[in-house]
Short mmCIF file of N, CA and C in Angstrom, two decimals:
data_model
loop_
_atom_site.label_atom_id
_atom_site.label_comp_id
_atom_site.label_asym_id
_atom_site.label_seq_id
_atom_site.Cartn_x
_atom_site.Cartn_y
_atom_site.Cartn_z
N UNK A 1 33.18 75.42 -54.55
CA UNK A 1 33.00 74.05 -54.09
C UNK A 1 33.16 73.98 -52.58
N UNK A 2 32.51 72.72 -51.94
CA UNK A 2 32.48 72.42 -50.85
C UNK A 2 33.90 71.94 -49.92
N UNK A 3 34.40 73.01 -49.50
CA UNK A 3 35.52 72.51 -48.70
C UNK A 3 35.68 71.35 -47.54
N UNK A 4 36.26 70.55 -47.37
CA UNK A 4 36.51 69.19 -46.02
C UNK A 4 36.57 70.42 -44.98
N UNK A 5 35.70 70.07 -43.80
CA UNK A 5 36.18 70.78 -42.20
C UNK A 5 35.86 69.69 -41.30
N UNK A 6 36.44 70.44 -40.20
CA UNK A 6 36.59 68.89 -39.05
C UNK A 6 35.27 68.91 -38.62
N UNK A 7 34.93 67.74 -38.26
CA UNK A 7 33.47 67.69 -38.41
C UNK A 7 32.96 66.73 -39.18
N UNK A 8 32.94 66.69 -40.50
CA UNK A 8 32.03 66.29 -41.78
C UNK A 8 32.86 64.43 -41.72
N UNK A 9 32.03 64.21 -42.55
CA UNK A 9 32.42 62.85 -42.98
C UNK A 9 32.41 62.45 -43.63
N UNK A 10 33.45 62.16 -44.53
CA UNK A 10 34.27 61.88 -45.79
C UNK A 10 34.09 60.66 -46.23
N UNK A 11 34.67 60.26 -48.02
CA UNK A 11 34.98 58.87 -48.15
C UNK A 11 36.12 59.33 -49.51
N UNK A 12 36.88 58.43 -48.80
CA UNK A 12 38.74 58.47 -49.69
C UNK A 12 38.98 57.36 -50.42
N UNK A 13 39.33 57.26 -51.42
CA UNK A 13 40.15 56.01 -51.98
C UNK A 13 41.59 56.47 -51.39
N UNK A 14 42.09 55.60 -51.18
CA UNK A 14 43.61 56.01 -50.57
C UNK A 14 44.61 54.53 -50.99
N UNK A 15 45.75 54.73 -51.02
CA UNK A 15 46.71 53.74 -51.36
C UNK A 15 47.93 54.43 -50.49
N UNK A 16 48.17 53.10 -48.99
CA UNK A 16 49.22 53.38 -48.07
C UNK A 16 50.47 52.63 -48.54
N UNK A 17 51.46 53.36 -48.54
CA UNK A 17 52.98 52.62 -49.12
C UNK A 17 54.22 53.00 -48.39
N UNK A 18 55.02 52.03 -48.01
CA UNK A 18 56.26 52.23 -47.22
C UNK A 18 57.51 52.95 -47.78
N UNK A 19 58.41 53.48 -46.97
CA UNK A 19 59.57 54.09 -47.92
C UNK A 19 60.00 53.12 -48.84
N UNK A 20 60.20 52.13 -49.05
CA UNK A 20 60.60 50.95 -50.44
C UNK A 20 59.17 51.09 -51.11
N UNK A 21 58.59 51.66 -50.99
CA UNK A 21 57.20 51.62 -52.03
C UNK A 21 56.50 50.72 -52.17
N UNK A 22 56.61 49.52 -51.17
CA UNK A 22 55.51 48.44 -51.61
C UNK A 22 54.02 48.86 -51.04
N UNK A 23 53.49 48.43 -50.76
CA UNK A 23 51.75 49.16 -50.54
C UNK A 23 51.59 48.20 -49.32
N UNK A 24 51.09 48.97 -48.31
CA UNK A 24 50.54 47.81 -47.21
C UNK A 24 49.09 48.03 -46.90
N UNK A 25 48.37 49.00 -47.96
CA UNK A 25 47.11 48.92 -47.60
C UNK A 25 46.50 49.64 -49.26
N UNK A 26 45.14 49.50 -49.25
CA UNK A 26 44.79 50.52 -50.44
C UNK A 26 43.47 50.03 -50.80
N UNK A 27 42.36 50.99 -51.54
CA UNK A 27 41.22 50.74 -51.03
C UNK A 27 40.82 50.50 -52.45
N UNK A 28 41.65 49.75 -53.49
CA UNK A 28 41.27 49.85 -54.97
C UNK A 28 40.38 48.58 -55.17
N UNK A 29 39.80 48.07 -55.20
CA UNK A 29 38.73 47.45 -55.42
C UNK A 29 37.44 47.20 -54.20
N UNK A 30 37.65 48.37 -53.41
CA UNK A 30 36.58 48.09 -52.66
C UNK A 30 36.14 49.63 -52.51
N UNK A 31 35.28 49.61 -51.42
CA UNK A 31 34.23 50.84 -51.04
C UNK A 31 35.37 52.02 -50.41
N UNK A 32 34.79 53.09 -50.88
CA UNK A 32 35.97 54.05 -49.84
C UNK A 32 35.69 53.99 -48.89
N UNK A 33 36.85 54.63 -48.26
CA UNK A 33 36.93 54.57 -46.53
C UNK A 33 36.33 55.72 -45.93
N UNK A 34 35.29 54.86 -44.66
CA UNK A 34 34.09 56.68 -44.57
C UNK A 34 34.97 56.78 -43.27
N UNK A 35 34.89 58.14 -42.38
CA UNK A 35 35.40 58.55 -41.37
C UNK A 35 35.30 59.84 -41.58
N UNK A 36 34.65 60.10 -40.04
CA UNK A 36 34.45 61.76 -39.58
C UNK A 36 35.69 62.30 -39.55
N UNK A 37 35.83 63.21 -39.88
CA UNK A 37 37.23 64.21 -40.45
C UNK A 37 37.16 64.92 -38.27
N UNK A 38 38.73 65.09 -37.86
CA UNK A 38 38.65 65.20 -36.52
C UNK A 38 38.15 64.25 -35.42
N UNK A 39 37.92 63.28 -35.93
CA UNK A 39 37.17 62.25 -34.82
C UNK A 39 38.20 61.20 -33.94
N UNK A 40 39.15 61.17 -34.53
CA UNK A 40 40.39 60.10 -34.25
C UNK A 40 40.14 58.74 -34.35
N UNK A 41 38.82 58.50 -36.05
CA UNK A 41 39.22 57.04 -36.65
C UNK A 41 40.25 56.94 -37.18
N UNK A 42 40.87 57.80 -37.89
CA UNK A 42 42.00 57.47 -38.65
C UNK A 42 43.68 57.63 -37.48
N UNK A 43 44.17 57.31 -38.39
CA UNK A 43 45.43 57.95 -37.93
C UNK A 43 45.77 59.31 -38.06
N UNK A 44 46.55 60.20 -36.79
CA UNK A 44 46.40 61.86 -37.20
C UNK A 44 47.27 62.03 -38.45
N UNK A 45 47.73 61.74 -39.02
CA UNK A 45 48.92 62.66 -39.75
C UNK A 45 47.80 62.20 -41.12
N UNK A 46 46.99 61.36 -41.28
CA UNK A 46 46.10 61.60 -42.58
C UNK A 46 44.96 61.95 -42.17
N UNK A 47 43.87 62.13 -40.78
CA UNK A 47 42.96 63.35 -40.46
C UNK A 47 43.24 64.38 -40.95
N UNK A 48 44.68 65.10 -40.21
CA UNK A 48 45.15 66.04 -40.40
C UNK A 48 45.47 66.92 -42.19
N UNK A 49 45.39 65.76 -42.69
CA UNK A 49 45.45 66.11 -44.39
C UNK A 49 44.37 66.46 -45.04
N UNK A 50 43.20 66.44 -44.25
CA UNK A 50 42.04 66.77 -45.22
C UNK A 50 41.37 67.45 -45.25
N UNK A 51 41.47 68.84 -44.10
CA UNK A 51 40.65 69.63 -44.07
C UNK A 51 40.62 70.67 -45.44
N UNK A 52 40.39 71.22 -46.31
CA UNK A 52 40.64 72.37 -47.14
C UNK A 52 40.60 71.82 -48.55
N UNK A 53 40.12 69.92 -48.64
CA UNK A 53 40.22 68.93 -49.82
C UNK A 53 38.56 69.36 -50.04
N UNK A 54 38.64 69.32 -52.05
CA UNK A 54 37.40 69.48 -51.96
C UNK A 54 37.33 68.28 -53.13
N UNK A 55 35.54 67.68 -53.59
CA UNK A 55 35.32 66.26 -54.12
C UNK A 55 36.36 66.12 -55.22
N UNK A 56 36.53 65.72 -55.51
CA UNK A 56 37.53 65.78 -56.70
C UNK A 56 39.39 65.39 -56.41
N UNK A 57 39.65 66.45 -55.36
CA UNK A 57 40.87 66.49 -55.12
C UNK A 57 41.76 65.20 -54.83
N UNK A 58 43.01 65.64 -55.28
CA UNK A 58 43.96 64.44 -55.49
C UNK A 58 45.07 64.99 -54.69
N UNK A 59 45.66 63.61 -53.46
CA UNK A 59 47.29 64.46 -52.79
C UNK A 59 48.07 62.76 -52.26
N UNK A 60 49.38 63.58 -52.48
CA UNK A 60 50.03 62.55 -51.54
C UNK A 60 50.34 62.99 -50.37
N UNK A 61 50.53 62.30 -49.18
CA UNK A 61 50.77 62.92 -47.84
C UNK A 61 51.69 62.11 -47.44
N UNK A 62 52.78 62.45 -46.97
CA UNK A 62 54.23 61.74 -45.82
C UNK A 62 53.21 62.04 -44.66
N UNK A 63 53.24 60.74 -43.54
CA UNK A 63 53.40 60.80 -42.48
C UNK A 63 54.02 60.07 -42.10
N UNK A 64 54.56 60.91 -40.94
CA UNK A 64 55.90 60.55 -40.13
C UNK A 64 55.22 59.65 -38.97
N UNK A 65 56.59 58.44 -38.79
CA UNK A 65 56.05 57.68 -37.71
C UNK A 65 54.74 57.81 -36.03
N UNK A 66 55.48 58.98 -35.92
CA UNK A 66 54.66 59.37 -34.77
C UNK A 66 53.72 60.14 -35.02
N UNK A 67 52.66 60.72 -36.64
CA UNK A 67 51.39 60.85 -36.84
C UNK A 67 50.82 59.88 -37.01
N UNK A 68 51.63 58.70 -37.01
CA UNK A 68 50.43 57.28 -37.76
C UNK A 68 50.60 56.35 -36.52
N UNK A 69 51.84 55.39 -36.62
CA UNK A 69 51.13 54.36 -34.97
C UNK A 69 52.52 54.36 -34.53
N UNK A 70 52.45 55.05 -34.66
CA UNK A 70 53.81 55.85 -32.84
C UNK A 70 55.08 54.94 -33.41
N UNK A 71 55.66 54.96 -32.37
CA UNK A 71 57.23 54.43 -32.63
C UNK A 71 56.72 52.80 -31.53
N UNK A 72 57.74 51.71 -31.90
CA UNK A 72 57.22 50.41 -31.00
C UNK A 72 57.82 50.67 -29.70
N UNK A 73 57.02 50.20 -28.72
CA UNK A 73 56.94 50.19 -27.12
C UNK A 73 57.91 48.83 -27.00
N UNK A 74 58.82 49.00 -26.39
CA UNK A 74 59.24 48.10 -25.84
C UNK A 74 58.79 47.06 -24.78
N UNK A 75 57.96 47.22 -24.36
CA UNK A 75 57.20 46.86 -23.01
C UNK A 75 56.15 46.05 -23.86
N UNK A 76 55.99 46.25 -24.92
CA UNK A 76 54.87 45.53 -25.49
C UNK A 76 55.11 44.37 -26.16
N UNK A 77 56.14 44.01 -25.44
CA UNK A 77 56.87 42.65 -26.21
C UNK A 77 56.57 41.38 -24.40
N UNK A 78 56.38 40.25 -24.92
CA UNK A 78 55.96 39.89 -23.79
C UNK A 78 56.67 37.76 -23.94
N UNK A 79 56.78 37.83 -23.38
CA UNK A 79 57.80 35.77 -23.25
C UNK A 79 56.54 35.38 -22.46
N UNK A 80 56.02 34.44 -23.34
CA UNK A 80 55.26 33.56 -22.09
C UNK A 80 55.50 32.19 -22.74
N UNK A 81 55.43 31.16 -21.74
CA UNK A 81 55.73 29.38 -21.87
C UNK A 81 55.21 28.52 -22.87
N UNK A 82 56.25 28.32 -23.98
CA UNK A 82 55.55 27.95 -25.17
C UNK A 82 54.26 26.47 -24.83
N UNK A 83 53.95 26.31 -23.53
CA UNK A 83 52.83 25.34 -22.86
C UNK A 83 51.54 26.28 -23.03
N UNK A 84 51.78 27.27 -22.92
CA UNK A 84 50.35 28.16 -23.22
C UNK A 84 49.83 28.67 -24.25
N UNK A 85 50.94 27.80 -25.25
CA UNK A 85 50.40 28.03 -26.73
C UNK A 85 49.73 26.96 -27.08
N UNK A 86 48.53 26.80 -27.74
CA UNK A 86 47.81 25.24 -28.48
C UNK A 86 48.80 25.27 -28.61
N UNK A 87 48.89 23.56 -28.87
CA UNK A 87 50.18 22.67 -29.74
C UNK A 87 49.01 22.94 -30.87
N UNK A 88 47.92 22.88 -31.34
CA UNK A 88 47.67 22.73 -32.94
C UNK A 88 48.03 24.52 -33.69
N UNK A 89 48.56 25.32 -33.37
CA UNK A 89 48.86 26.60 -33.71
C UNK A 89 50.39 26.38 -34.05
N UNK A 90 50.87 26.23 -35.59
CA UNK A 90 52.25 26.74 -35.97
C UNK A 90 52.22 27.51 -35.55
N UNK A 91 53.55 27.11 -34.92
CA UNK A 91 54.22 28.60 -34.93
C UNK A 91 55.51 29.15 -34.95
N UNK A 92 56.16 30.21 -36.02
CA UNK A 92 57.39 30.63 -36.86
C UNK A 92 57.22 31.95 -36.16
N UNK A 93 58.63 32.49 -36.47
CA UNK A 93 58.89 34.32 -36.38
C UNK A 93 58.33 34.45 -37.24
N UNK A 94 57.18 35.84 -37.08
CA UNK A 94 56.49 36.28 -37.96
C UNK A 94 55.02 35.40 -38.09
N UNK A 95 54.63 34.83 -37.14
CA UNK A 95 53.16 34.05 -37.13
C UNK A 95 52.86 35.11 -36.25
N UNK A 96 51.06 35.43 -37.11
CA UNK A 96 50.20 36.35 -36.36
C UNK A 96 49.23 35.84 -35.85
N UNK A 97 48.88 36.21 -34.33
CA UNK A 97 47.99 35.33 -33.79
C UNK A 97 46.79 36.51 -32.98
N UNK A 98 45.80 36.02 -32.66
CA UNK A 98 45.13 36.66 -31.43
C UNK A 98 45.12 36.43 -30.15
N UNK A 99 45.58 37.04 -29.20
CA UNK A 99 45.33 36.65 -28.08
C UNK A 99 44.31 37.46 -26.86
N UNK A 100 43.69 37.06 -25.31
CA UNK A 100 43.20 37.52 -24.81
C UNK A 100 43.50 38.29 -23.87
N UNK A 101 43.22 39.53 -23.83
CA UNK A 101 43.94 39.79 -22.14
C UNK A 101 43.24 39.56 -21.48
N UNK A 102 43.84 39.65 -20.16
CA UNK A 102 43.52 39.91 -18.62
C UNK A 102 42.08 40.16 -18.82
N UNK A 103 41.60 41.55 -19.23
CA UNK A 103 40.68 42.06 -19.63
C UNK A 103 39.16 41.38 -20.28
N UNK A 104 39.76 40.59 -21.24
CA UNK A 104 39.15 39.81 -22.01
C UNK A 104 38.88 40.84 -22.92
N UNK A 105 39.62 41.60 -23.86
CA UNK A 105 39.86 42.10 -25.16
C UNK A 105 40.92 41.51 -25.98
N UNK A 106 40.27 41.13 -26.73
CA UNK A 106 41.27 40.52 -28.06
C UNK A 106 42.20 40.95 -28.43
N UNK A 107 43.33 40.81 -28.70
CA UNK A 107 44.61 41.89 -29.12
C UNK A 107 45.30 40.93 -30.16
N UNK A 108 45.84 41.58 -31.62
CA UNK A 108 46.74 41.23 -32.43
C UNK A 108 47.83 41.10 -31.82
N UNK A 109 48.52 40.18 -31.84
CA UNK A 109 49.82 40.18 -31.40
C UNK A 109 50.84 39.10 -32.85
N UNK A 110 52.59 39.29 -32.67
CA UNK A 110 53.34 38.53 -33.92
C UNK A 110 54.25 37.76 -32.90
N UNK A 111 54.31 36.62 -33.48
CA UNK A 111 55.51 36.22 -32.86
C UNK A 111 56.97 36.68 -33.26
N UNK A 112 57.84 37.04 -32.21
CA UNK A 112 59.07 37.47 -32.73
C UNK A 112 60.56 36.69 -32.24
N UNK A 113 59.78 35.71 -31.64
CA UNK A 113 61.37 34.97 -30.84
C UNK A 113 60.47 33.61 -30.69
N UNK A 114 61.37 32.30 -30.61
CA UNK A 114 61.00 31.47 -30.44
C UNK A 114 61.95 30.24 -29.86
N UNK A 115 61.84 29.65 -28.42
CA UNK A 115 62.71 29.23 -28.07
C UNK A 115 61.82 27.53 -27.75
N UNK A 116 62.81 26.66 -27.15
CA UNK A 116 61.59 25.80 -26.71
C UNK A 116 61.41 25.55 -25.91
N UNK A 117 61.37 26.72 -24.99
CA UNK A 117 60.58 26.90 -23.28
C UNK A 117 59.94 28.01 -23.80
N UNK A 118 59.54 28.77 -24.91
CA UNK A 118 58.60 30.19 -24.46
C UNK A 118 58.85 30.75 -25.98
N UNK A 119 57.98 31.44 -25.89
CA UNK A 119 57.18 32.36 -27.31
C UNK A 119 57.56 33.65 -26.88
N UNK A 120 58.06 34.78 -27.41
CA UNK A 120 58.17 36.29 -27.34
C UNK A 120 57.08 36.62 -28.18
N UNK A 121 55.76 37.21 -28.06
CA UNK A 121 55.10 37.83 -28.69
C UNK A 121 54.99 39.60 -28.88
N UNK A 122 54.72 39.71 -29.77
CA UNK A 122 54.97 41.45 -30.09
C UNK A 122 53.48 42.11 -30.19
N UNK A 123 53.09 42.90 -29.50
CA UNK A 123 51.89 43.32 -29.47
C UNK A 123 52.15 45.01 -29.95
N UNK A 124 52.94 45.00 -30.62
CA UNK A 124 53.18 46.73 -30.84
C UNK A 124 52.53 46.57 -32.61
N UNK A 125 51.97 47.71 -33.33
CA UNK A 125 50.79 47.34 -34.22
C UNK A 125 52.40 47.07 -35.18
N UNK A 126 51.79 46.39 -36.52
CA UNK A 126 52.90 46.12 -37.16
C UNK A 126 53.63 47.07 -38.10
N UNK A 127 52.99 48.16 -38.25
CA UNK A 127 53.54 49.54 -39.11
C UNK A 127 54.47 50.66 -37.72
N UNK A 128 53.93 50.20 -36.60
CA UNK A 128 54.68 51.11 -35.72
C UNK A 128 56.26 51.10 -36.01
N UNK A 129 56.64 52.41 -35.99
CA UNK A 129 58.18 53.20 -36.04
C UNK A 129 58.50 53.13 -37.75
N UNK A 130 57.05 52.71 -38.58
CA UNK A 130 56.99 53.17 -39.80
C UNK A 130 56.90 54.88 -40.57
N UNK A 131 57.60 55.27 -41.32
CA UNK A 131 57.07 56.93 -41.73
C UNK A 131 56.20 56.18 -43.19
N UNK A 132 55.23 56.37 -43.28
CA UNK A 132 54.03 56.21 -44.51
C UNK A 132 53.95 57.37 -45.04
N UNK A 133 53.15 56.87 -46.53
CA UNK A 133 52.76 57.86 -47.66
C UNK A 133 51.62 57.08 -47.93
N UNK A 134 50.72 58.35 -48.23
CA UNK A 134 48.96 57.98 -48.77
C UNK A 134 48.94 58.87 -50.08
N UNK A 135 48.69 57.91 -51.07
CA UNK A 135 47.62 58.99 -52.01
C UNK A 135 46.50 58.70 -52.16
N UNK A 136 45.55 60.20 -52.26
CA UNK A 136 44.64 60.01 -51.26
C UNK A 136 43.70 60.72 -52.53
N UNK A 137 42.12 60.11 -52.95
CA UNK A 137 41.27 60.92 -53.40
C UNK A 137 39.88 61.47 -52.60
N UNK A 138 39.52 62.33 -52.88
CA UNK A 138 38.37 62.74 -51.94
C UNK A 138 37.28 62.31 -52.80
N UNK A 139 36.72 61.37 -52.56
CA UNK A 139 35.07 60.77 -53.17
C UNK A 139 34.44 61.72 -53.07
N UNK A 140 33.44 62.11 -51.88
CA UNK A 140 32.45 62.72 -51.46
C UNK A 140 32.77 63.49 -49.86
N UNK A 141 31.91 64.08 -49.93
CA UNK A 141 31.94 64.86 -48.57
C UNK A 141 30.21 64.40 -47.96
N UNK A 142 29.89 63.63 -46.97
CA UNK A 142 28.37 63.10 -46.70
C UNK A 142 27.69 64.38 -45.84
#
C-alpha cells in the first residue's frame, strides 16, 4: 500500500480533545480535512504524524503545546477604552469578537478583563499553552 510522504495531500477524519477529554474540534459529520502533508496548513505536531500512514490507518497523537499553537504571548493581550467598543456589542469575559488592525487584517480576539474605562482583549489563539490529542483516520491519499 501507498505510504503518506511530505508532499502529497491527504484527507483525515480527526477528533481534537483536551486533557479533560472534552473535544474542541472533530470532523464527524462533515467532509475530511484536505491538506498537503509538510506544507504548514496544519499544526506541526499533527503534519508531523502522518508521514508512513497508509488509507485505512487509525492513530492517536499527543501534541504538546508548542507543536500545536505555541504557549500564550503575553504581549498579545491589549486594554483599549471601553469608548471604542460599539455600545450595541455585549460584552462579558469570555465574549469573542473580531477586530481590525492597523493593517487592516481581521484578527480573532476574547475579551478577558472588563472594567468601565477599558476592555482587555486577548488575541493569543484560544487553545494556545494547550497539550492536544487527535484521533486521526487516513481517508485517502489525492
Amino acid at each position: 500500500m501507498t505510504q503518506v510522504k511530505s508532499g502529497d495531500t491527504v484527507r483525515i477524519h480527526y477528533t481534537g480533545t483536551l486533557a479533560d477529554g472534552s473535544t474542541f474540534d472533530s470532523s464527524a459529520g462533515r467532509d475530511p480535512l484536505e491538506f498537503a502533508v509538510g506544507s504548514g496548513q496544519i499544526i506541526p505536531g499533527l503534519d508531523a504524524a502522518m508521514p508512513g500512514m497508509t488509507v485505512g490507518d487509525k492513530k492517536t497523537v499527543e501534541v504538546p503545546a508548542d507543536q500545536a499553537y505555541g504557549h500564550p504571548d503575553p504581549n498579545a493581550q491589549q486594554a483599549v477604552p471601553r469608548a471604542e467598543i460599539p455600545a450595541d456589542i455585549p460584552l462579558e469575559v469570555g465574549t469573542q469578537l473580531q477586530v481590525q488592525t492597523p493593517q487592516g487584517q481581521v484578527m480573532p480576539v476574547t475579551v478577558v478583563e472588563l472594567t468601565e474605562e477599558q476592555v482587555v482583549l486577548d488575541a493569543n489563539h484560544p487553545l494556545a499553552g494547550k497539550d492536544l490529542t487527535f484521533a486521526i483516520e487516513l481517508v485517502e491519499i489525492a
